[in-house]
Short mmCIF file of C-alpha atoms in Angstrom, two decimals:
data_model
loop_
_atom_site.label_atom_id
_atom_site.label_comp_id
_atom_site.label_asym_id
_atom_site.label_seq_id
_atom_site.Cartn_x
_atom_site.Cartn_y
_atom_site.Cartn_z
CA MET A 1 16.47 -4.43 23.97
CA THR A 2 12.74 -3.70 23.20
CA ASP A 3 11.15 -0.86 21.87
CA GLU A 4 7.48 -0.16 21.60
CA LYS A 5 7.13 -1.52 18.13
CA ASP A 6 8.05 -4.81 19.79
CA ASN A 7 5.83 -4.29 22.80
CA PHE A 8 2.62 -4.87 20.97
CA TYR A 9 3.47 -8.03 19.68
CA LEU A 10 5.44 -9.76 22.89
CA THR A 11 2.22 -8.83 24.89
CA GLN A 12 -0.19 -10.83 22.67
CA PRO A 13 -0.78 -14.25 23.86
CA GLU A 14 -0.29 -17.70 21.90
CA PRO A 15 -1.36 -18.68 19.07
CA ASN A 16 -1.62 -14.46 17.72
CA LYS A 17 1.86 -13.97 19.20
CA SER A 18 3.41 -15.64 16.34
CA CYS A 19 0.76 -15.25 14.26
CA LEU A 20 1.07 -11.31 14.23
CA LEU A 21 5.15 -11.08 14.04
CA VAL A 22 4.89 -13.69 10.48
CA MET A 23 2.24 -11.28 9.34
CA ARG A 24 4.72 -8.57 10.42
CA ASP A 25 7.51 -9.82 8.44
CA ILE A 26 5.14 -10.81 5.54
CA VAL A 27 4.26 -6.74 5.21
CA LEU A 28 7.97 -5.75 6.01
CA HIS A 29 9.57 -7.88 3.09
CA MET A 30 6.67 -6.73 0.39
CA ASP A 31 8.87 -3.60 -0.73
CA GLY A 32 12.08 -1.68 1.15
CA GLN A 33 10.53 1.65 1.07
CA ILE A 34 8.12 0.18 3.90
CA THR A 35 8.33 1.21 7.84
CA GLU A 36 6.17 0.11 10.57
CA THR A 37 5.56 2.55 13.03
CA ARG A 38 2.31 2.90 15.64
CA LYS A 39 -0.82 5.43 15.07
CA TYR A 40 -3.70 4.75 17.42
CA GLY A 41 -2.01 1.84 19.21
CA MET A 42 -1.87 0.28 16.16
CA PRO A 43 1.28 -1.67 14.60
CA CYS A 44 1.01 0.82 11.20
CA PHE A 45 2.88 0.22 7.87
CA CYS A 46 3.76 3.05 5.70
CA TYR A 47 4.82 3.05 2.38
CA LYS A 48 6.86 6.13 1.79
CA GLY A 49 5.55 7.66 4.82
CA LYS A 50 2.21 7.17 3.85
CA ALA A 51 -0.21 4.44 6.31
CA PHE A 52 -1.48 1.63 3.91
CA CYS A 53 -1.94 -1.09 6.35
CA TYR A 54 -2.41 -1.62 9.95
CA LEU A 55 -2.11 -5.04 12.17
CA TRP A 56 -4.90 -5.44 14.88
CA VAL A 57 -7.06 -8.44 16.92
CA ASP A 58 -10.71 -8.46 16.60
CA LYS A 59 -12.03 -7.89 20.34
CA LYS A 60 -15.53 -10.38 19.47
CA SER A 61 -13.28 -13.16 17.77
CA ASN A 62 -9.72 -12.82 19.04
CA GLU A 63 -8.17 -13.30 15.50
CA PRO A 64 -5.85 -10.82 14.03
CA TYR A 65 -6.40 -8.93 10.73
CA PHE A 66 -4.80 -6.44 8.51
CA LEU A 67 -6.88 -3.53 8.22
CA MET A 68 -5.98 -2.10 4.34
CA VAL A 69 -6.61 1.46 4.61
CA GLU A 70 -7.89 2.04 0.75
CA GLY A 71 -9.66 -1.29 0.91
CA LYS A 72 -12.21 0.45 -1.23
CA HIS A 73 -9.96 0.12 -4.07
CA LEU A 74 -8.71 -3.62 -3.64
CA HIS A 75 -10.55 -6.14 -4.57
CA HIS A 76 -10.55 -9.79 -3.12
CA PRO A 77 -13.54 -12.58 -1.91
CA GLU A 78 -12.00 -12.20 1.65
CA LEU A 79 -11.53 -8.31 2.18
CA GLU A 80 -14.35 -7.51 4.46
CA THR A 81 -15.82 -3.89 4.26
CA GLY A 82 -18.19 -4.40 7.63
CA ASN A 83 -19.41 -0.38 8.39
CA ARG A 84 -16.21 1.38 6.68
CA SER A 85 -16.42 2.92 3.80
CA ARG A 86 -12.60 3.28 3.10
CA MET A 87 -10.66 0.41 4.78
CA LYS A 88 -11.41 -3.33 4.92
CA ILE A 89 -10.00 -5.94 6.56
CA PHE A 90 -8.28 -9.56 6.05
CA ARG A 91 -9.07 -11.83 9.16
CA VAL A 92 -6.38 -13.84 9.60
CA ASN A 93 -6.79 -17.55 11.71
CA PRO A 94 -3.94 -18.05 13.97
CA LYS A 95 -4.41 -21.51 14.35
CA LYS A 96 -4.17 -22.36 10.61
CA ASP A 97 -1.23 -21.80 8.19
CA LEU A 98 -1.57 -18.63 7.17
CA PRO A 99 -2.88 -17.92 3.39
CA ILE A 100 0.44 -16.57 1.85
CA ARG A 101 -1.04 -16.12 -1.82
CA ALA A 102 -4.11 -13.92 -0.80
CA ILE A 103 -1.67 -11.70 1.44
CA ASP A 104 0.59 -11.48 -1.25
CA LEU A 105 -2.38 -10.55 -3.95
CA ILE A 106 -3.85 -8.31 -1.56
CA MET A 107 -0.46 -6.62 -0.27
CA ASN A 108 0.78 -6.38 -3.74
CA GLN A 109 -2.34 -4.60 -4.97
CA ALA A 110 -2.33 -2.07 -2.44
CA LEU A 111 1.20 -1.31 -2.34
CA ASP A 112 0.29 -0.75 -6.58
CA LEU A 113 -1.88 1.94 -5.52
CA TYR A 114 0.64 3.88 -3.75
CA ARG A 115 3.13 2.90 -6.50
CA ASN A 116 0.75 4.03 -9.78
CA GLY A 117 -0.70 7.24 -8.23
CA THR A 118 -4.22 6.54 -7.11
CA VAL A 119 -3.07 6.93 -3.77
CA LYS A 120 -0.53 10.46 -3.30
CA LEU A 121 2.34 10.34 -1.45
CA LYS A 122 3.70 13.12 0.32
#
């Protein structure tokens, strides 16, 4: 039986479906305090109840990406600000191996903002 959270992934065409499922798995295994929900129709990952990351697919390039909620605090050459003031995105090419080192670094930087109190938790 699938739930609403799974439905987003299962309706994606390949190779995005497989890529997004691995991206989801990576995020959920970063910390035991991470939970998954849906916000704005997107998979949303929360740390101790506070949103820190979304997964989405770019409408133009059709490539998946991580949307980092507190991106303005994160520094990595592959993070893109675009026209956002707070969030940044990290694009993933679904036809290539995931850049695990970069993802791990960015996720840990983001989680540290919540762990060290830079971002206040409820």
